[in-house]
Amino acid sequence: MQQPYAPAGADAIDRTAAAVPPPASGAARILVVEDDPTVAEVVAGYLARAGFTVERADDGPAALARAHAHWPDLVVLDLMLPGMDGLEVCRRLRERAPVPVVILTARGDEDDRILGLEVGADDYVTKPFSPRELVLRVTSVLRRTHAGAVDPAPRRAAAGLAVDPAARRATRNGTELALTLREFDLLAFFLRNPGRAYSREDLMREVWGWDFGDLSTVTVHVRRLRGKVEDDPGRPRLIRTVWGVGYRFEPEAE
């Protein structure tokens, strides 16, 4: 869907991109899915100047075809696409593999943002947006994705749950869990820090690596994680709500 956008000039793109940290793992491949050619051009330009290899698609079917032909390291995905919306594209991508996804959505469409997180997106940026912020968020997601492989933390286990950061594998009672990038990081963090209450701001900083952001992102991910690790997600015993504070992981809960 066309969105009003005022792109920066080439000089501004070069200056801003030069201030963006380089990708954590070389020329990561980014698939930009956006039907507005102006937005797509600006986003692709910033990402390319930050050192990424960029491919583009302007609708859902084209995005799936490009992803299947050459699997990307991350997808920047507009929600409002012709033919097949971004939520369905995200669902289909995640049916194949847990590729990180950063969604683009119009400012104020809170329900769409939450739905995007519910189907497995790792982050979102609202339009109109700063391309530099988008590049920083893409870089942050990729760094978190590869952190375990570069400097793996030890395996952790409690309450029938286990995580292997090097393999990016989590199990519950021996059965592998289908977790998104952030769900895995959140569970690993809880297993490393049992019995202590953390605010949503704490979790945003420690798990997402950001000192800013929409705290509903944390709320949605906690809810999704509970749905996968709790016997009764409506009455959680492991990931407890600490009213007025945030959340606490209680592996010895009775």
PDB file of C-alpha atoms in Angstrom:
ATOM      1  CA  MET A   1       0.000   0.000   0.000  1.00  0.00           C
ATOM      2  CA  GLN A   2       1.321   3.412  -0.917  1.00  0.00           C
ATOM      3  CA  GLN A   3       2.469   5.476   2.053  1.00  0.00           C
ATOM      4  CA  PRO A   4       3.559   9.110   2.021  1.00  0.00           C
ATOM      5  CA  TYR A   5       7.304   9.292   2.389  1.00  0.00           C
ATOM      6  CA  ALA A   6       9.966  11.944   1.985  1.00  0.00           C
ATOM      7  CA  PRO A   7      13.270  10.211   1.128  1.00  0.00           C
ATOM      8  CA  ALA A   8      16.583  11.768   2.001  1.00  0.00           C
ATOM      9  CA  GLY A   9      18.969  12.793  -0.720  1.00  0.00           C
ATOM     10  CA  ALA A  10      21.905  10.613  -1.715  1.00  0.00           C
ATOM     11  CA  ASP A  11      24.357  12.684   0.331  1.00  0.00           C
ATOM     12  CA  ALA A  12      22.188  12.349   3.417  1.00  0.00           C
ATOM     13  CA  ILE A  13      21.939   8.603   2.874  1.00  0.00           C
ATOM     14  CA  ASP A  14      25.712   8.287   2.632  1.00  0.00           C
ATOM     15  CA  ARG A  15      26.366  10.376   5.746  1.00  0.00           C
ATOM     16  CA  THR A  16      23.788   8.553   7.857  1.00  0.00           C
ATOM     17  CA  ALA A  17      24.709   5.073   6.694  1.00  0.00           C
ATOM     18  CA  ALA A  18      28.342   5.770   7.471  1.00  0.00           C
ATOM     19  CA  ALA A  19      27.333   6.267  11.117  1.00  0.00           C
ATOM     20  CA  VAL A  20      25.567   2.906  11.288  1.00  0.00           C
ATOM     21  CA  PRO A  21      27.592   0.001  12.730  1.00  0.00           C
ATOM     22  CA  PRO A  22      28.479  -2.669  10.171  1.00  0.00           C
ATOM     23  CA  PRO A  23      26.636  -6.006  10.170  1.00  0.00           C
ATOM     24  CA  ALA A  24      27.794  -8.546  12.724  1.00  0.00           C
ATOM     25  CA  SER A  25      28.490 -11.325  10.247  1.00  0.00           C
ATOM     26  CA  GLY A  26      29.634  -9.865   6.939  1.00  0.00           C
ATOM     27  CA  ALA A  27      27.329  -9.295   4.009  1.00  0.00           C
ATOM     28  CA  ALA A  28      24.098 -10.668   5.437  1.00  0.00           C
ATOM     29  CA  ARG A  29      21.349 -11.057   2.819  1.00  0.00           C
ATOM     30  CA  ILE A  30      18.275  -8.904   3.454  1.00  0.00           C
ATOM     31  CA  LEU A  31      14.992  -9.309   1.567  1.00  0.00           C
ATOM     32  CA  VAL A  32      13.004  -6.046   1.467  1.00  0.00           C
ATOM     33  CA  VAL A  33       9.302  -6.615   0.747  1.00  0.00           C
ATOM     34  CA  GLU A  34       7.605  -3.272   0.021  1.00  0.00           C
ATOM     35  CA  ASP A  35       5.195  -2.277  -2.751  1.00  0.00           C
ATOM     36  CA  ASP A  36       5.899   1.469  -2.539  1.00  0.00           C
ATOM     37  CA  PRO A  37       8.904   1.914  -4.887  1.00  0.00           C
ATOM     38  CA  THR A  38      10.070   5.094  -3.140  1.00  0.00           C
ATOM     39  CA  VAL A  39      10.117   3.481   0.308  1.00  0.00           C
ATOM     40  CA  ALA A  40      11.701   0.312  -1.107  1.00  0.00           C
ATOM     41  CA  GLU A  41      14.453   2.299  -2.823  1.00  0.00           C
ATOM     42  CA  VAL A  42      15.328   4.285   0.300  1.00  0.00           C
ATOM     43  CA  VAL A  43      15.278   1.234   2.583  1.00  0.00           C
ATOM     44  CA  ALA A  44      17.366  -0.814   0.150  1.00  0.00           C
ATOM     45  CA  GLY A  45      19.803   2.086  -0.279  1.00  0.00           C
ATOM     46  CA  TYR A  46      20.426   2.485   3.436  1.00  0.00           C
ATOM     47  CA  LEU A  47      20.821  -1.247   3.987  1.00  0.00           C
ATOM     48  CA  ALA A  48      23.205  -1.609   1.034  1.00  0.00           C
ATOM     49  CA  ARG A  49      25.327   1.325   2.223  1.00  0.00           C
ATOM     50  CA  ALA A  50      25.482  -0.271   5.675  1.00  0.00           C
ATOM     51  CA  GLY A  51      27.116  -3.333   4.089  1.00  0.00           C
ATOM     52  CA  PHE A  52      24.191  -5.699   3.529  1.00  0.00           C
ATOM     53  CA  THR A  53      23.330  -7.579   0.352  1.00  0.00           C
ATOM     54  CA  VAL A  54      19.775  -6.532  -0.541  1.00  0.00           C
ATOM     55  CA  GLU A  55      17.059  -8.130  -2.647  1.00  0.00           C
ATOM     56  CA  ARG A  56      13.623  -6.617  -3.238  1.00  0.00           C
ATOM     57  CA  ALA A  57      10.108  -7.893  -3.822  1.00  0.00           C
ATOM     58  CA  ASP A  58       6.969  -5.798  -4.266  1.00  0.00           C
ATOM     59  CA  ASP A  59       4.270  -8.302  -3.285  1.00  0.00           C
ATOM     60  CA  GLY A  60       3.735 -11.428  -1.189  1.00  0.00           C
ATOM     61  CA  PRO A  61       4.056 -14.136  -3.861  1.00  0.00           C
ATOM     62  CA  ALA A  62       7.239 -12.538  -5.226  1.00  0.00           C
ATOM     63  CA  ALA A  63       8.665 -12.373  -1.706  1.00  0.00           C
ATOM     64  CA  LEU A  64       8.019 -16.077  -1.088  1.00  0.00           C
ATOM     65  CA  ALA A  65       9.501 -17.010  -4.459  1.00  0.00           C
ATOM     66  CA  ARG A  66      12.680 -14.987  -3.800  1.00  0.00           C
ATOM     67  CA  ALA A  67      13.006 -16.358  -0.275  1.00  0.00           C
ATOM     68  CA  HIS A  68      12.647 -19.944  -1.462  1.00  0.00           C
ATOM     69  CA  ALA A  69      15.168 -19.406  -4.275  1.00  0.00           C
ATOM     70  CA  HIS A  70      17.788 -17.898  -1.943  1.00  0.00           C
ATOM     71  CA  TRP A  71      16.933 -17.963   1.743  1.00  0.00           C
ATOM     72  CA  PRO A  72      17.582 -14.547   3.351  1.00  0.00           C
ATOM     73  CA  ASP A  73      19.257 -13.844   6.683  1.00  0.00           C
ATOM     74  CA  LEU A  74      16.486 -11.367   7.533  1.00  0.00           C
ATOM     75  CA  VAL A  75      13.286 -10.013   5.956  1.00  0.00           C
ATOM     76  CA  VAL A  76      12.084  -6.396   6.137  1.00  0.00           C
ATOM     77  CA  LEU A  77       8.369  -6.820   5.508  1.00  0.00           C
ATOM     78  CA  ASP A  78       5.614  -4.291   4.854  1.00  0.00           C
ATOM     79  CA  LEU A  79       2.279  -5.423   6.280  1.00  0.00           C
ATOM     80  CA  MET A  80       0.070  -3.766   3.639  1.00  0.00           C
ATOM     81  CA  LEU A  81       0.860  -5.629   0.418  1.00  0.00           C
ATOM     82  CA  PRO A  82      -1.250  -6.362  -2.673  1.00  0.00           C
ATOM     83  CA  GLY A  83      -2.529  -9.885  -3.192  1.00  0.00           C
ATOM     84  CA  MET A  84      -1.185 -11.367   0.037  1.00  0.00           C
ATOM     85  CA  ASP A  85      -0.704  -9.281   3.173  1.00  0.00           C
ATOM     86  CA  GLY A  86       2.489  -9.224   5.165  1.00  0.00           C
ATOM     87  CA  LEU A  87       1.031 -11.269   8.024  1.00  0.00           C
ATOM     88  CA  GLU A  88       0.382 -14.199   5.683  1.00  0.00           C
ATOM     89  CA  VAL A  89       3.849 -13.828   4.155  1.00  0.00           C
ATOM     90  CA  CYS A  90       5.351 -13.936   7.651  1.00  0.00           C
ATOM     91  CA  ARG A  91       3.332 -17.048   8.543  1.00  0.00           C
ATOM     92  CA  ARG A  92       4.449 -18.866   5.405  1.00  0.00           C
ATOM     93  CA  LEU A  93       8.082 -17.918   5.860  1.00  0.00           C
ATOM     94  CA  ARG A  94       8.064 -19.138   9.450  1.00  0.00           C
ATOM     95  CA  GLU A  95       6.468 -22.427   8.409  1.00  0.00           C
ATOM     96  CA  ARG A  96       9.700 -23.170   6.587  1.00  0.00           C
ATOM     97  CA  ALA A  97      12.358 -21.778   8.945  1.00  0.00           C
ATOM     98  CA  PRO A  98      12.758 -19.232  11.790  1.00  0.00           C
ATOM     99  CA  VAL A  99      14.059 -16.381   9.631  1.00  0.00           C
ATOM    100  CA  PRO A 100      14.185 -13.056  11.528  1.00  0.00           C
ATOM    101  CA  VAL A 101      11.511 -10.580  10.374  1.00  0.00           C
ATOM    102  CA  VAL A 102      11.279  -6.817  10.921  1.00  0.00           C
ATOM    103  CA  ILE A 103       7.852  -5.533   9.903  1.00  0.00           C
ATOM    104  CA  LEU A 104       6.943  -2.095   8.569  1.00  0.00           C
ATOM    105  CA  THR A 105       3.536  -0.758   9.534  1.00  0.00           C
ATOM    106  CA  ALA A 106       1.648   2.535   9.514  1.00  0.00           C
ATOM    107  CA  ARG A 107       1.868   4.548  12.693  1.00  0.00           C
ATOM    108  CA  GLY A 108      -1.095   3.953  15.005  1.00  0.00           C
ATOM    109  CA  ASP A 109      -2.000   0.503  13.652  1.00  0.00           C
ATOM    110  CA  GLU A 110      -1.379  -1.114  17.039  1.00  0.00           C
ATOM    111  CA  ASP A 111      -3.476  -4.188  16.278  1.00  0.00           C
ATOM    112  CA  ASP A 112      -1.401  -4.877  13.166  1.00  0.00           C
ATOM    113  CA  ARG A 113       1.830  -4.487  15.114  1.00  0.00           C
ATOM    114  CA  ILE A 114       0.671  -6.939  17.758  1.00  0.00           C
ATOM    115  CA  LEU A 115      -0.543  -9.378  15.110  1.00  0.00           C
ATOM    116  CA  GLY A 116       2.848  -9.155  13.434  1.00  0.00           C
ATOM    117  CA  LEU A 117       4.563 -10.059  16.700  1.00  0.00           C
ATOM    118  CA  GLU A 118       2.028 -12.830  17.286  1.00  0.00           C
ATOM    119  CA  VAL A 119       2.876 -14.547  13.985  1.00  0.00           C
ATOM    120  CA  GLY A 120       6.566 -14.444  14.769  1.00  0.00           C
ATOM    121  CA  ALA A 121       8.031 -11.075  13.711  1.00  0.00           C
ATOM    122  CA  ASP A 122      11.047 -10.062  15.780  1.00  0.00           C
ATOM    123  CA  ASP A 123      10.591  -6.299  15.627  1.00  0.00           C
ATOM    124  CA  TYR A 124       8.625  -3.585  13.858  1.00  0.00           C
ATOM    125  CA  VAL A 125       9.180  -0.031  12.653  1.00  0.00           C
ATOM    126  CA  THR A 126       6.303   2.375  12.135  1.00  0.00           C
ATOM    127  CA  LYS A 127       5.838   4.635   9.087  1.00  0.00           C
ATOM    128  CA  PRO A 128       6.942   7.318   8.585  1.00  0.00           C
ATOM    129  CA  PHE A 129      10.231   6.035   9.945  1.00  0.00           C
ATOM    130  CA  SER A 130      13.897   6.927  10.126  1.00  0.00           C
ATOM    131  CA  PRO A 131      15.832   4.697   7.704  1.00  0.00           C
ATOM    132  CA  ARG A 132      18.806   4.905  10.032  1.00  0.00           C
ATOM    133  CA  GLU A 133      16.703   3.536  12.898  1.00  0.00           C
ATOM    134  CA  LEU A 134      15.564   0.702  10.629  1.00  0.00           C
ATOM    135  CA  VAL A 135      19.186  -0.194   9.802  1.00  0.00           C
ATOM    136  CA  LEU A 136      20.075  -0.134  13.502  1.00  0.00           C
ATOM    137  CA  ARG A 137      17.176  -2.446  14.318  1.00  0.00           C
ATOM    138  CA  VAL A 138      18.076  -4.828  11.486  1.00  0.00           C
ATOM    139  CA  THR A 139      21.679  -4.888  12.708  1.00  0.00           C
ATOM    140  CA  SER A 140      20.526  -5.491  16.281  1.00  0.00           C
ATOM    141  CA  VAL A 141      18.305  -8.419  15.299  1.00  0.00           C
ATOM    142  CA  LEU A 142      21.073 -10.020  13.243  1.00  0.00           C
ATOM    143  CA  ARG A 143      23.618  -9.611  16.021  1.00  0.00           C
ATOM    144  CA  ARG A 144      21.276 -11.302  18.492  1.00  0.00           C
ATOM    145  CA  THR A 145      20.618 -14.058  15.960  1.00  0.00           C
ATOM    146  CA  HIS A 146      24.316 -14.884  15.563  1.00  0.00           C
ATOM    147  CA  ALA A 147      25.437 -14.156  19.119  1.00  0.00           C
ATOM    148  CA  GLY A 148      25.015 -17.749  20.282  1.00  0.00           C
ATOM    149  CA  ALA A 149      27.099 -19.142  17.428  1.00  0.00           C
ATOM    150  CA  VAL A 150      29.894 -16.613  17.939  1.00  0.00           C
ATOM    151  CA  ASP A 151      30.061 -16.778  21.739  1.00  0.00           C
ATOM    152  CA  PRO A 152      27.732 -19.541  22.918  1.00  0.00           C
ATOM    153  CA  ALA A 153      26.467 -19.443  26.479  1.00  0.00           C
ATOM    154  CA  PRO A 154      26.358 -22.709  28.415  1.00  0.00           C
ATOM    155  CA  ARG A 155      23.320 -24.950  28.173  1.00  0.00           C
ATOM    156  CA  ARG A 156      20.682 -24.309  30.791  1.00  0.00           C
ATOM    157  CA  ALA A 157      17.894 -26.523  32.116  1.00  0.00           C
ATOM    158  CA  ALA A 158      15.161 -26.206  34.736  1.00  0.00           C
ATOM    159  CA  ALA A 159      11.558 -27.305  35.259  1.00  0.00           C
ATOM    160  CA  GLY A 160      11.681 -29.622  32.245  1.00  0.00           C
ATOM    161  CA  LEU A 161      12.904 -26.799  30.017  1.00  0.00           C
ATOM    162  CA  ALA A 162      16.331 -26.736  28.371  1.00  0.00           C
ATOM    163  CA  VAL A 163      18.110 -24.357  26.001  1.00  0.00           C
ATOM    164  CA  ASP A 164      21.247 -24.867  23.938  1.00  0.00           C
ATOM    165  CA  PRO A 165      22.345 -21.373  22.795  1.00  0.00           C
ATOM    166  CA  ALA A 166      24.997 -22.679  20.384  1.00  0.00           C
ATOM    167  CA  ALA A 167      22.457 -24.834  18.542  1.00  0.00           C
ATOM    168  CA  ARG A 168      19.612 -22.324  19.058  1.00  0.00           C
ATOM    169  CA  ARG A 169      17.555 -25.268  20.294  1.00  0.00           C
ATOM    170  CA  ALA A 170      15.034 -25.359  23.139  1.00  0.00           C
ATOM    171  CA  THR A 171      13.117 -28.336  24.506  1.00  0.00           C
ATOM    172  CA  ARG A 172      10.308 -28.997  26.951  1.00  0.00           C
ATOM    173  CA  ASN A 173      10.338 -32.437  28.541  1.00  0.00           C
ATOM    174  CA  GLY A 174      12.563 -33.576  25.699  1.00  0.00           C
ATOM    175  CA  THR A 175      10.313 -32.271  22.917  1.00  0.00           C
ATOM    176  CA  GLU A 176      11.734 -29.488  20.761  1.00  0.00           C
ATOM    177  CA  LEU A 177       9.953 -26.147  21.003  1.00  0.00           C
ATOM    178  CA  ALA A 178       9.179 -24.025  17.946  1.00  0.00           C
ATOM    179  CA  LEU A 179      10.387 -20.641  19.201  1.00  0.00           C
ATOM    180  CA  THR A 180      11.039 -17.403  17.386  1.00  0.00           C
ATOM    181  CA  LEU A 181      14.371 -15.624  17.797  1.00  0.00           C
ATOM    182  CA  ARG A 182      13.123 -13.406  20.615  1.00  0.00           C
ATOM    183  CA  GLU A 183      11.130 -16.166  22.329  1.00  0.00           C
ATOM    184  CA  PHE A 184      14.294 -18.261  22.459  1.00  0.00           C
ATOM    185  CA  ASP A 185      16.348 -15.357  23.837  1.00  0.00           C
ATOM    186  CA  LEU A 186      13.658 -14.592  26.416  1.00  0.00           C
ATOM    187  CA  LEU A 187      13.482 -18.201  27.612  1.00  0.00           C
ATOM    188  CA  ALA A 188      17.292 -18.430  27.763  1.00  0.00           C
ATOM    189  CA  PHE A 189      17.387 -15.228  29.822  1.00  0.00           C
ATOM    190  CA  PHE A 190      14.791 -16.533  32.270  1.00  0.00           C
ATOM    191  CA  LEU A 191      16.671 -19.815  32.661  1.00  0.00           C
ATOM    192  CA  ARG A 192      19.884 -17.904  33.381  1.00  0.00           C
ATOM    193  CA  ASN A 193      18.174 -15.698  35.971  1.00  0.00           C
ATOM    194  CA  PRO A 194      15.617 -17.674  37.984  1.00  0.00           C
ATOM    195  CA  GLY A 195      13.838 -16.222  40.991  1.00  0.00           C
ATOM    196  CA  ARG A 196      14.478 -12.559  40.183  1.00  0.00           C
ATOM    197  CA  ALA A 197      11.833 -10.072  39.094  1.00  0.00           C
ATOM    198  CA  TYR A 198      12.505  -8.058  35.945  1.00  0.00           C
ATOM    199  CA  SER A 199      10.565  -5.104  34.624  1.00  0.00           C
ATOM    200  CA  ARG A 200       9.584  -4.882  30.984  1.00  0.00           C
ATOM    201  CA  GLU A 201      12.218  -2.157  30.627  1.00  0.00           C
ATOM    202  CA  ASP A 202      14.812  -4.564  32.051  1.00  0.00           C
ATOM    203  CA  LEU A 203      13.789  -7.284  29.596  1.00  0.00           C
ATOM    204  CA  MET A 204      13.787  -4.857  26.672  1.00  0.00           C
ATOM    205  CA  ARG A 205      17.354  -3.883  27.530  1.00  0.00           C
ATOM    206  CA  GLU A 206      18.691  -7.358  28.423  1.00  0.00           C
ATOM    207  CA  VAL A 207      16.928  -9.495  25.793  1.00  0.00           C
ATOM    208  CA  TRP A 208      16.369  -7.064  22.908  1.00  0.00           C
ATOM    209  CA  GLY A 209      19.482  -4.996  23.602  1.00  0.00           C
ATOM    210  CA  TRP A 210      17.616  -1.686  23.363  1.00  0.00           C
ATOM    211  CA  ASP A 211      17.250   1.188  25.777  1.00  0.00           C
ATOM    212  CA  PHE A 212      14.083   2.291  23.962  1.00  0.00           C
ATOM    213  CA  GLY A 213      11.101   0.688  22.292  1.00  0.00           C
ATOM    214  CA  ASP A 214       7.431  -0.191  22.642  1.00  0.00           C
ATOM    215  CA  LEU A 215       7.085  -2.243  25.833  1.00  0.00           C
ATOM    216  CA  SER A 216       4.054  -4.068  24.412  1.00  0.00           C
ATOM    217  CA  THR A 217       6.654  -6.020  22.423  1.00  0.00           C
ATOM    218  CA  VAL A 218       7.792  -7.606  25.691  1.00  0.00           C
ATOM    219  CA  THR A 219       4.221  -8.277  26.809  1.00  0.00           C
ATOM    220  CA  VAL A 220       3.363 -10.060  23.559  1.00  0.00           C
ATOM    221  CA  HIS A 221       6.485 -12.212  23.651  1.00  0.00           C
ATOM    222  CA  VAL A 222       5.928 -13.222  27.275  1.00  0.00           C
ATOM    223  CA  ARG A 223       2.368 -14.230  26.400  1.00  0.00           C
ATOM    224  CA  ARG A 224       3.538 -16.259  23.403  1.00  0.00           C
ATOM    225  CA  LEU A 225       6.291 -17.938  25.414  1.00  0.00           C
ATOM    226  CA  ARG A 226       3.856 -18.872  28.163  1.00  0.00           C
ATOM    227  CA  GLY A 227       1.679 -20.520  25.531  1.00  0.00           C
ATOM    228  CA  LYS A 228       4.577 -22.836  24.692  1.00  0.00           C
ATOM    229  CA  VAL A 229       6.098 -23.624  28.100  1.00  0.00           C
ATOM    230  CA  GLU A 230       3.197 -23.504  30.581  1.00  0.00           C
ATOM    231  CA  ASP A 231       0.756 -26.336  31.287  1.00  0.00           C
ATOM    232  CA  ASP A 232      -2.000 -23.730  31.631  1.00  0.00           C
ATOM    233  CA  PRO A 233      -0.969 -20.406  30.005  1.00  0.00           C
ATOM    234  CA  GLY A 234      -3.998 -18.713  31.590  1.00  0.00           C
ATOM    235  CA  ARG A 235      -2.605 -19.587  35.045  1.00  0.00           C
ATOM    236  CA  PRO A 236       1.155 -19.481  34.544  1.00  0.00           C
ATOM    237  CA  ARG A 237       3.298 -21.215  37.158  1.00  0.00           C
ATOM    238  CA  LEU A 238       6.753 -20.744  35.667  1.00  0.00           C
ATOM    239  CA  ILE A 239       6.721 -17.219  34.229  1.00  0.00           C
ATOM    240  CA  ARG A 240       4.961 -15.292  36.968  1.00  0.00           C
ATOM    241  CA  THR A 241       3.581 -11.783  36.752  1.00  0.00           C
ATOM    242  CA  VAL A 242       4.941  -9.589  39.544  1.00  0.00           C
ATOM    243  CA  TRP A 243       2.332  -6.872  39.809  1.00  0.00           C
ATOM    244  CA  GLY A 244       3.764  -3.377  39.588  1.00  0.00           C
ATOM    245  CA  VAL A 245       7.160  -4.753  38.556  1.00  0.00           C
ATOM    246  CA  GLY A 246       7.152  -7.197  35.639  1.00  0.00           C
ATOM    247  CA  TYR A 247       7.919 -10.924  35.447  1.00  0.00           C
ATOM    248  CA  ARG A 248       9.785 -13.582  37.411  1.00  0.00           C
ATOM    249  CA  PHE A 249      10.795 -17.103  36.350  1.00  0.00           C
ATOM    250  CA  GLU A 250      10.051 -19.664  39.098  1.00  0.00           C
ATOM    251  CA  PRO A 251      11.457 -23.079  38.087  1.00  0.00           C
ATOM    252  CA  GLU A 252      10.613 -24.605  41.480  1.00  0.00           C
ATOM    253  CA  ALA A 253       6.988 -23.443  41.394  1.00  0.00           C
ATOM    254  CA  GLU A 254       4.537 -25.781  43.076  1.00  0.00           C
TER     255      GLU A 254
END
